[in-house]
């Protein structure tokens, strides 16, 4: 009976130790001695941030928030959770709430001077898109086919995926050169400059009125805006010689004045020509400048005049 008593005592100790070990090591909750409850994570995607946090906290989770850029989900709306929705985890587990911070921000590149293809590639590299409707505009300073301006300033920050519009140069604008021949110098210059041209004035000898425009380069044609137009303007310093032959000598001065000559009486020289016809005395039979010839307004004039005498 002594041996049997020792056996019973040993078995009692082993059994007690097994029970204690089961309580400590076979139970996931050592403090309570009860098995932890498995809880399903609710689907909070699409909910506002605060609403999603409340839902998870009410379900017994320890919630942390992480912002992530998202091109589709509006800012401050929930993208999802980690672990994902419908997963089973122990109650009180930590769950990360993923909240959209909106589209990712990027810097707009400087597109000035690029071709359309180069601008499209630069935007694509920055995560942006080129607006399909490309505007065109004439420019005197930017070569044809290059970008003049862009809808979003260089260096500004926008969301990735934003469309950026550009305006491309068509080169200098072609416009018609107005007709200014016959106008005064001042009027012609004003009209040409108002039309978009540069003006170069060339003063020339002419029998036309002083400061009257005699001609204009490329007048009436189409030229690029900013082209230099040369106008020839009369100095008004010449006149057209009238016919003096056949007139009496005392008519010479008045005839010259009426034609535009501005010399004084002392600028008219007389050369006598002897002849025997008394009816032809004082008749002009020659002149130093031919009829129709253009000469200076104050040029000296010589006339040959009949006098009675032996030739």
mmCIF file of C-alpha atoms in Angstrom:
data_model
loop_
_atom_site.group_PDB
_atom_site.id
_atom_site.type_symbol
_atom_site.label_atom_id
_atom_site.label_comp_id
_atom_site.label_asym_id
_atom_site.label_seq_id
_atom_site.Cartn_x
_atom_site.Cartn_y
_atom_site.Cartn_z
ATOM 1 C CA UNK A 1 0.000 0.000 0.000
ATOM 2 C CA UNK A 2 2.931 2.364 0.486
ATOM 3 C CA UNK A 3 3.979 1.952 -3.146
ATOM 4 C CA UNK A 4 0.409 2.524 -4.310
ATOM 5 C CA UNK A 5 0.222 5.707 -2.237
ATOM 6 C CA UNK A 6 3.392 7.079 -3.856
ATOM 7 C CA UNK A 7 2.040 6.381 -7.321
ATOM 8 C CA UNK A 8 -1.216 8.225 -6.588
ATOM 9 C CA UNK A 9 0.706 11.238 -5.237
ATOM 10 C CA UNK A 10 2.936 11.445 -8.368
ATOM 11 C CA UNK A 11 -0.056 11.241 -10.710
ATOM 12 C CA UNK A 12 -1.788 14.039 -8.804
ATOM 13 C CA UNK A 13 1.241 16.342 -9.226
ATOM 14 C CA UNK A 14 1.545 15.604 -12.966
ATOM 15 C CA UNK A 15 -2.152 16.268 -13.502
ATOM 16 C CA UNK A 16 -2.036 19.584 -11.704
ATOM 17 C CA UNK A 17 0.995 20.732 -13.703
ATOM 18 C CA UNK A 18 -0.724 19.818 -16.964
ATOM 19 C CA UNK A 19 -3.779 21.883 -16.057
ATOM 20 C CA UNK A 20 -1.649 24.906 -15.173
ATOM 21 C CA UNK A 21 0.326 24.617 -18.445
ATOM 22 C CA UNK A 22 -2.893 24.426 -20.432
ATOM 23 C CA UNK A 23 -4.158 27.617 -18.841
ATOM 24 C CA UNK A 24 -0.958 29.526 -19.603
ATOM 25 C CA UNK A 25 0.153 28.193 -22.936
ATOM 26 C CA UNK A 26 -3.032 26.909 -24.577
ATOM 27 C CA UNK A 27 -4.889 30.228 -24.197
ATOM 28 C CA UNK A 28 -4.236 33.326 -26.411
ATOM 29 C CA UNK A 29 -5.394 35.662 -23.600
ATOM 30 C CA UNK A 30 -3.193 34.872 -20.576
ATOM 31 C CA UNK A 31 -4.741 37.604 -18.456
ATOM 32 C CA UNK A 32 -8.354 36.523 -18.736
ATOM 33 C CA UNK A 33 -7.815 32.881 -19.461
ATOM 34 C CA UNK A 34 -10.320 33.213 -22.346
ATOM 35 C CA UNK A 35 -9.755 32.829 -26.159
ATOM 36 C CA UNK A 36 -9.516 36.265 -28.083
ATOM 37 C CA UNK A 37 -12.550 37.063 -30.286
ATOM 38 C CA UNK A 38 -11.966 37.163 -34.080
ATOM 39 C CA UNK A 39 -13.591 40.283 -35.612
ATOM 40 C CA UNK A 40 -14.316 40.973 -39.300
ATOM 41 C CA UNK A 41 -12.974 44.312 -40.616
ATOM 42 C CA UNK A 42 -15.875 46.328 -42.053
ATOM 43 C CA UNK A 43 -15.719 47.824 -45.561
ATOM 44 C CA UNK A 44 -15.356 51.600 -45.102
ATOM 45 C CA UNK A 45 -14.140 52.486 -48.596
ATOM 46 C CA UNK A 46 -15.730 55.657 -49.984
ATOM 47 C CA UNK A 47 -16.698 56.921 -46.521
ATOM 48 C CA UNK A 48 -15.478 60.303 -45.184
ATOM 49 C CA UNK A 49 -12.404 60.075 -42.984
ATOM 50 C CA UNK A 50 -14.164 60.719 -39.634
ATOM 51 C CA UNK A 51 -17.039 58.384 -40.397
ATOM 52 C CA UNK A 52 -14.681 55.552 -41.357
ATOM 53 C CA UNK A 53 -12.601 56.048 -38.185
ATOM 54 C CA UNK A 54 -15.717 55.885 -36.013
ATOM 55 C CA UNK A 55 -16.877 52.699 -37.751
ATOM 56 C CA UNK A 56 -13.558 50.941 -37.150
ATOM 57 C CA UNK A 57 -13.197 52.147 -33.581
ATOM 58 C CA UNK A 58 -16.755 51.065 -32.775
ATOM 59 C CA UNK A 59 -15.831 47.618 -34.114
ATOM 60 C CA UNK A 60 -13.049 47.461 -31.515
ATOM 61 C CA UNK A 61 -9.960 48.248 -33.600
ATOM 62 C CA UNK A 62 -6.990 50.480 -32.874
ATOM 63 C CA UNK A 63 -7.047 52.840 -35.884
ATOM 64 C CA UNK A 64 -4.122 54.682 -37.498
ATOM 65 C CA UNK A 65 -4.550 56.926 -40.563
ATOM 66 C CA UNK A 66 -2.328 57.058 -43.644
ATOM 67 C CA UNK A 67 -2.839 59.611 -46.456
ATOM 68 C CA UNK A 68 -2.269 58.444 -50.003
ATOM 69 C CA UNK A 69 -2.561 60.257 -53.341
ATOM 70 C CA UNK A 70 -5.326 58.923 -55.560
ATOM 71 C CA UNK A 71 -6.375 60.196 -58.965
ATOM 72 C CA UNK A 72 -9.938 58.860 -58.722
ATOM 73 C CA UNK A 73 -11.070 59.165 -55.096
ATOM 74 C CA UNK A 74 -11.810 62.687 -53.801
ATOM 75 C CA UNK A 75 -9.700 64.167 -51.050
ATOM 76 C CA UNK A 76 -10.543 63.002 -47.464
ATOM 77 C CA UNK A 77 -12.560 59.998 -48.663
ATOM 78 C CA UNK A 78 -11.467 56.519 -47.615
ATOM 79 C CA UNK A 79 -9.587 54.345 -50.087
ATOM 80 C CA UNK A 80 -9.687 51.212 -47.901
ATOM 81 C CA UNK A 81 -7.930 49.532 -44.980
ATOM 82 C CA UNK A 82 -4.894 47.416 -44.231
ATOM 83 C CA UNK A 83 -5.651 44.572 -43.572
ATOM 84 C CA UNK A 84 -8.368 44.689 -46.214
ATOM 85 C CA UNK A 85 -12.113 44.752 -45.681
ATOM 86 C CA UNK A 86 -13.811 41.481 -44.569
ATOM 87 C CA UNK A 87 -10.554 40.129 -43.080
ATOM 88 C CA UNK A 88 -10.839 38.447 -39.615
ATOM 89 C CA UNK A 89 -8.410 39.674 -36.983
ATOM 90 C CA UNK A 90 -8.414 39.605 -33.174
ATOM 91 C CA UNK A 91 -10.471 42.281 -31.527
ATOM 92 C CA UNK A 92 -8.327 45.294 -30.624
ATOM 93 C CA UNK A 93 -5.908 44.730 -33.488
ATOM 94 C CA UNK A 94 -4.345 47.745 -35.196
ATOM 95 C CA UNK A 95 -5.964 48.645 -38.544
ATOM 96 C CA UNK A 96 -4.558 51.261 -40.939
ATOM 97 C CA UNK A 97 -7.163 53.510 -42.533
ATOM 98 C CA UNK A 98 -6.070 54.636 -46.011
ATOM 99 C CA UNK A 99 -7.437 58.103 -46.825
ATOM 100 C CA UNK A 100 -7.178 59.886 -50.212
ATOM 101 C CA UNK A 101 -5.144 63.081 -50.328
ATOM 102 C CA UNK A 102 -6.404 63.714 -53.862
ATOM 103 C CA UNK A 103 -4.360 63.611 -57.005
ATOM 104 C CA UNK A 104 -0.599 63.737 -56.725
ATOM 105 C CA UNK A 105 0.883 67.236 -57.140
ATOM 106 C CA UNK A 106 3.518 68.022 -59.767
ATOM 107 C CA UNK A 107 5.302 71.102 -61.159
ATOM 108 C CA UNK A 108 4.282 72.455 -64.566
ATOM 109 C CA UNK A 109 7.327 72.578 -66.902
ATOM 110 C CA UNK A 110 8.236 75.635 -69.010
ATOM 111 C CA UNK A 111 7.017 74.904 -72.527
ATOM 112 C CA UNK A 112 7.955 78.232 -74.142
ATOM 113 C CA UNK A 113 9.864 77.793 -77.405
ATOM 114 C CA UNK A 114 9.086 74.065 -77.681
ATOM 115 C CA UNK A 115 7.306 72.433 -80.602
ATOM 116 C CA UNK A 116 3.951 70.798 -79.973
ATOM 117 C CA UNK A 117 5.566 67.352 -79.864
ATOM 118 C CA UNK A 118 8.261 68.494 -77.435
ATOM 119 C CA UNK A 119 5.656 70.125 -75.188
ATOM 120 C CA UNK A 120 3.565 66.961 -75.161
ATOM 121 C CA UNK A 121 6.572 64.869 -74.111
ATOM 122 C CA UNK A 122 7.578 67.354 -71.385
ATOM 123 C CA UNK A 123 4.059 67.296 -69.950
ATOM 124 C CA UNK A 124 3.910 63.530 -70.106
ATOM 125 C CA UNK A 125 7.208 63.284 -68.210
ATOM 126 C CA UNK A 126 5.675 65.496 -65.499
ATOM 127 C CA UNK A 127 2.534 63.359 -65.282
ATOM 128 C CA UNK A 128 0.404 65.913 -67.107
ATOM 129 C CA UNK A 129 -1.535 65.918 -70.363
ATOM 130 C CA UNK A 130 -1.566 68.226 -73.373
ATOM 131 C CA UNK A 131 -4.973 69.694 -74.174
ATOM 132 C CA UNK A 132 -6.013 68.373 -77.586
ATOM 133 C CA UNK A 133 -7.218 71.783 -78.774
ATOM 134 C CA UNK A 134 -3.969 73.624 -79.558
ATOM 135 C CA UNK A 135 -4.432 77.376 -80.138
ATOM 136 C CA UNK A 136 -2.522 79.289 -82.790
ATOM 137 C CA UNK A 137 -1.464 82.921 -82.867
ATOM 138 C CA UNK A 138 0.702 85.080 -85.108
ATOM 139 C CA UNK A 139 3.953 86.299 -83.570
ATOM 140 C CA UNK A 140 6.744 88.544 -84.756
ATOM 141 C CA UNK A 141 9.218 87.306 -82.122
ATOM 142 C CA UNK A 142 8.525 83.537 -81.897
ATOM 143 C CA UNK A 143 9.277 81.239 -84.829
ATOM 144 C CA UNK A 144 6.459 79.381 -86.514
ATOM 145 C CA UNK A 145 5.558 76.120 -84.754
ATOM 146 C CA UNK A 146 6.954 77.090 -81.337
ATOM 147 C CA UNK A 147 4.975 77.574 -78.124
ATOM 148 C CA UNK A 148 4.194 81.204 -77.288
ATOM 149 C CA UNK A 149 2.312 80.705 -74.012
ATOM 150 C CA UNK A 150 0.668 78.065 -71.820
ATOM 151 C CA UNK A 151 -2.504 77.999 -69.714
ATOM 152 C CA UNK A 152 -0.694 77.016 -66.496
ATOM 153 C CA UNK A 153 2.399 79.100 -65.615
ATOM 154 C CA UNK A 154 5.777 77.425 -65.522
ATOM 155 C CA UNK A 155 6.632 76.241 -61.998
ATOM 156 C CA UNK A 156 3.046 76.267 -60.754
ATOM 157 C CA UNK A 157 1.847 73.127 -58.953
ATOM 158 C CA UNK A 158 -1.146 71.172 -60.196
ATOM 159 C CA UNK A 159 -2.555 67.683 -59.753
ATOM 160 C CA UNK A 160 -1.096 64.953 -61.909
ATOM 161 C CA UNK A 161 -3.274 64.252 -64.912
ATOM 162 C CA UNK A 162 -4.195 67.923 -65.347
ATOM 163 C CA UNK A 163 -4.588 69.106 -68.947
ATOM 164 C CA UNK A 164 -2.351 72.007 -69.963
ATOM 165 C CA UNK A 165 -3.203 74.101 -73.016
ATOM 166 C CA UNK A 166 -0.661 75.779 -75.287
ATOM 167 C CA UNK A 167 -0.650 78.520 -77.930
ATOM 168 C CA UNK A 168 1.646 77.947 -80.911
ATOM 169 C CA UNK A 169 3.117 80.646 -83.174
ATOM 170 C CA UNK A 170 2.122 80.785 -86.834
ATOM 171 C CA UNK A 171 4.955 83.240 -87.491
ATOM 172 C CA UNK A 172 4.560 86.920 -88.412
ATOM 173 C CA UNK A 173 1.062 87.875 -89.478
ATOM 174 C CA UNK A 174 0.665 88.694 -93.179
ATOM 175 C CA UNK A 175 -1.208 91.950 -93.745
ATOM 176 C CA UNK A 176 -1.870 94.192 -96.735
ATOM 177 C CA UNK A 177 0.336 97.228 -97.273
ATOM 178 C CA UNK A 178 -2.010 100.226 -97.643
ATOM 179 C CA UNK A 179 -1.670 102.513 -100.649
ATOM 180 C CA UNK A 180 -0.152 105.812 -99.565
ATOM 181 C CA UNK A 181 1.167 107.290 -102.825
ATOM 182 C CA UNK A 182 -0.060 110.864 -103.180
ATOM 183 C CA UNK A 183 -0.571 111.316 -99.449
ATOM 184 C CA UNK A 184 1.408 113.726 -97.317
ATOM 185 C CA UNK A 185 4.477 112.349 -95.592
ATOM 186 C CA UNK A 186 2.921 112.491 -92.110
ATOM 187 C CA UNK A 187 -0.335 110.830 -93.175
ATOM 188 C CA UNK A 188 1.478 108.045 -95.009
ATOM 189 C CA UNK A 189 3.776 107.272 -92.069
ATOM 190 C CA UNK A 190 0.830 107.197 -89.671
ATOM 191 C CA UNK A 191 -1.244 104.899 -91.909
ATOM 192 C CA UNK A 192 1.600 102.447 -92.420
ATOM 193 C CA UNK A 193 2.520 102.302 -88.733
ATOM 194 C CA UNK A 194 -1.126 101.831 -87.741
ATOM 195 C CA UNK A 195 -1.263 98.872 -90.143
ATOM 196 C CA UNK A 196 1.695 97.248 -88.358
ATOM 197 C CA UNK A 197 4.687 98.208 -90.508
ATOM 198 C CA UNK A 198 7.980 99.987 -89.914
ATOM 199 C CA UNK A 199 8.571 103.007 -92.182
ATOM 200 C CA UNK A 200 11.756 104.287 -93.819
ATOM 201 C CA UNK A 201 11.477 107.747 -95.439
ATOM 202 C CA UNK A 202 13.642 108.612 -98.443
ATOM 203 C CA UNK A 203 13.588 112.253 -99.585
ATOM 204 C CA UNK A 204 14.066 112.652 -103.348
ATOM 205 C CA UNK A 205 14.302 115.498 -105.832
ATOM 206 C CA UNK A 206 10.933 116.050 -107.440
ATOM 207 C CA UNK A 207 8.695 118.627 -109.019
ATOM 208 C CA UNK A 208 5.782 117.360 -106.921
ATOM 209 C CA UNK A 209 4.690 119.358 -103.901
ATOM 210 C CA UNK A 210 7.068 119.227 -100.968
ATOM 211 C CA UNK A 211 6.460 116.221 -98.596
ATOM 212 C CA UNK A 212 4.138 114.467 -101.034
ATOM 213 C CA UNK A 213 4.647 110.670 -101.185
ATOM 214 C CA UNK A 214 5.804 109.614 -104.644
ATOM 215 C CA UNK A 215 5.954 105.841 -104.077
ATOM 216 C CA UNK A 216 5.925 103.111 -101.409
ATOM 217 C CA UNK A 217 7.655 99.738 -101.570
ATOM 218 C CA UNK A 218 5.357 96.678 -101.757
ATOM 219 C CA UNK A 219 2.349 98.968 -101.844
ATOM 220 C CA UNK A 220 -0.881 96.978 -102.169
ATOM 221 C CA UNK A 221 0.793 93.602 -101.548
ATOM 222 C CA UNK A 222 0.604 91.309 -98.511
ATOM 223 C CA UNK A 223 3.646 91.378 -96.239
ATOM 224 C CA UNK A 224 4.517 90.057 -92.744
ATOM 225 C CA UNK A 225 3.617 92.415 -89.932
ATOM 226 C CA UNK A 226 6.641 94.472 -88.935
ATOM 227 C CA UNK A 227 8.118 94.625 -92.451
ATOM 228 C CA UNK A 228 9.920 97.893 -93.252
ATOM 229 C CA UNK A 229 8.190 99.883 -96.000
ATOM 230 C CA UNK A 230 10.279 102.518 -97.809
ATOM 231 C CA UNK A 231 8.455 105.597 -99.025
ATOM 232 C CA UNK A 232 9.925 108.176 -101.420
ATOM 233 C CA UNK A 233 8.916 111.704 -100.494
ATOM 234 C CA UNK A 234 9.276 114.767 -102.671
ATOM 235 C CA UNK A 235 11.626 117.514 -101.607
ATOM 236 C CA UNK A 236 9.541 119.870 -103.738
ATOM 237 C CA UNK A 237 12.748 121.370 -105.117
ATOM 238 C CA UNK A 238 12.159 120.918 -108.850
ATOM 239 C CA UNK A 239 9.770 122.040 -111.556
ATOM 240 C CA UNK A 240 8.943 121.079 -115.120
ATOM 241 C CA UNK A 241 10.241 123.483 -117.709
ATOM 242 C CA UNK A 242 7.459 125.118 -119.728
ATOM 243 C CA UNK A 243 7.588 126.041 -123.434
ATOM 244 C CA UNK A 244 9.111 129.511 -123.774
ATOM 245 C CA UNK A 245 9.955 129.481 -127.472
ATOM 246 C CA UNK A 246 7.491 131.622 -129.408
ATOM 247 C CA UNK A 247 6.591 133.820 -126.458
ATOM 248 C CA UNK A 248 7.525 137.457 -126.102
ATOM 249 C CA UNK A 249 10.435 138.100 -123.801
ATOM 250 C CA UNK A 250 8.305 140.036 -121.341
ATOM 251 C CA UNK A 251 6.174 136.882 -120.835
ATOM 252 C CA UNK A 252 9.126 134.656 -119.879
ATOM 253 C CA UNK A 253 9.301 135.459 -116.150
ATOM 254 C CA UNK A 254 5.572 135.063 -115.473
ATOM 255 C CA UNK A 255 5.446 131.829 -117.473
ATOM 256 C CA UNK A 256 8.305 130.376 -115.428
ATOM 257 C CA UNK A 257 6.667 131.414 -112.152
ATOM 258 C CA UNK A 258 3.375 129.790 -113.123
ATOM 259 C CA UNK A 259 5.257 126.556 -113.906
ATOM 260 C CA UNK A 260 6.749 126.506 -110.375
ATOM 261 C CA UNK A 261 10.095 128.174 -110.910
ATOM 262 C CA UNK A 262 11.145 130.181 -107.856
ATOM 263 C CA UNK A 263 14.171 132.064 -109.122
ATOM 264 C CA UNK A 264 14.264 135.847 -109.171
ATOM 265 C CA UNK A 265 14.368 138.043 -112.291
ATOM 266 C CA UNK A 266 18.135 138.191 -112.005
ATOM 267 C CA UNK A 267 18.243 134.420 -112.610
ATOM 268 C CA UNK A 268 16.928 134.885 -116.165
ATOM 269 C CA UNK A 269 19.648 135.568 -118.764
ATOM 270 C CA UNK A 270 18.974 136.890 -122.264
ATOM 271 C CA UNK A 271 21.035 136.175 -125.340
ATOM 272 C CA UNK A 272 20.178 138.357 -128.352
ATOM 273 C CA UNK A 273 19.812 136.878 -131.810
ATOM 274 C CA UNK A 274 20.103 139.277 -134.777
ATOM 275 C CA UNK A 275 17.498 138.967 -137.494
ATOM 276 C CA UNK A 276 15.861 141.252 -140.070
ATOM 277 C CA UNK A 277 12.128 140.682 -139.329
ATOM 278 C CA UNK A 278 10.805 143.638 -137.321
ATOM 279 C CA UNK A 279 7.685 141.666 -136.387
ATOM 280 C CA UNK A 280 9.800 139.006 -134.669
ATOM 281 C CA UNK A 281 11.636 141.387 -132.390
ATOM 282 C CA UNK A 282 11.653 140.300 -128.679
ATOM 283 C CA UNK A 283 10.326 136.838 -129.582
ATOM 284 C CA UNK A 284 11.977 133.935 -127.769
ATOM 285 C CA UNK A 285 13.650 131.543 -130.193
ATOM 286 C CA UNK A 286 15.533 129.310 -127.737
ATOM 287 C CA UNK A 287 15.777 128.216 -124.093
ATOM 288 C CA UNK A 288 18.508 126.601 -122.002
ATOM 289 C CA UNK A 289 16.310 123.794 -120.647
ATOM 290 C CA UNK A 290 14.006 121.926 -122.989
ATOM 291 C CA UNK A 291 10.265 121.966 -122.529
ATOM 292 C CA UNK A 292 9.228 119.123 -120.150
ATOM 293 C CA UNK A 293 12.680 118.842 -118.572
ATOM 294 C CA UNK A 294 12.756 118.686 -114.741
ATOM 295 C CA UNK A 295 15.196 121.084 -113.152
ATOM 296 C CA UNK A 296 15.717 122.821 -109.796
ATOM 297 C CA UNK A 297 13.139 125.455 -108.923
ATOM 298 C CA UNK A 298 15.741 128.195 -108.656
ATOM 299 C CA UNK A 299 17.998 127.088 -111.525
ATOM 300 C CA UNK A 300 19.264 129.881 -113.804
ATOM 301 C CA UNK A 301 17.369 130.150 -117.097
ATOM 302 C CA UNK A 302 18.829 131.419 -120.353
ATOM 303 C CA UNK A 303 16.648 132.401 -123.316
ATOM 304 C CA UNK A 304 17.586 133.466 -126.845
ATOM 305 C CA UNK A 305 15.598 136.503 -128.029
ATOM 306 C CA UNK A 306 15.287 138.116 -131.441
ATOM 307 C CA UNK A 307 16.551 141.633 -131.971
ATOM 308 C CA UNK A 308 16.600 143.654 -135.171
ATOM 309 C CA UNK A 309 19.969 143.429 -136.771
ATOM 310 C CA UNK A 310 22.062 141.878 -139.466
ATOM 311 C CA UNK A 311 22.543 138.176 -138.683
#
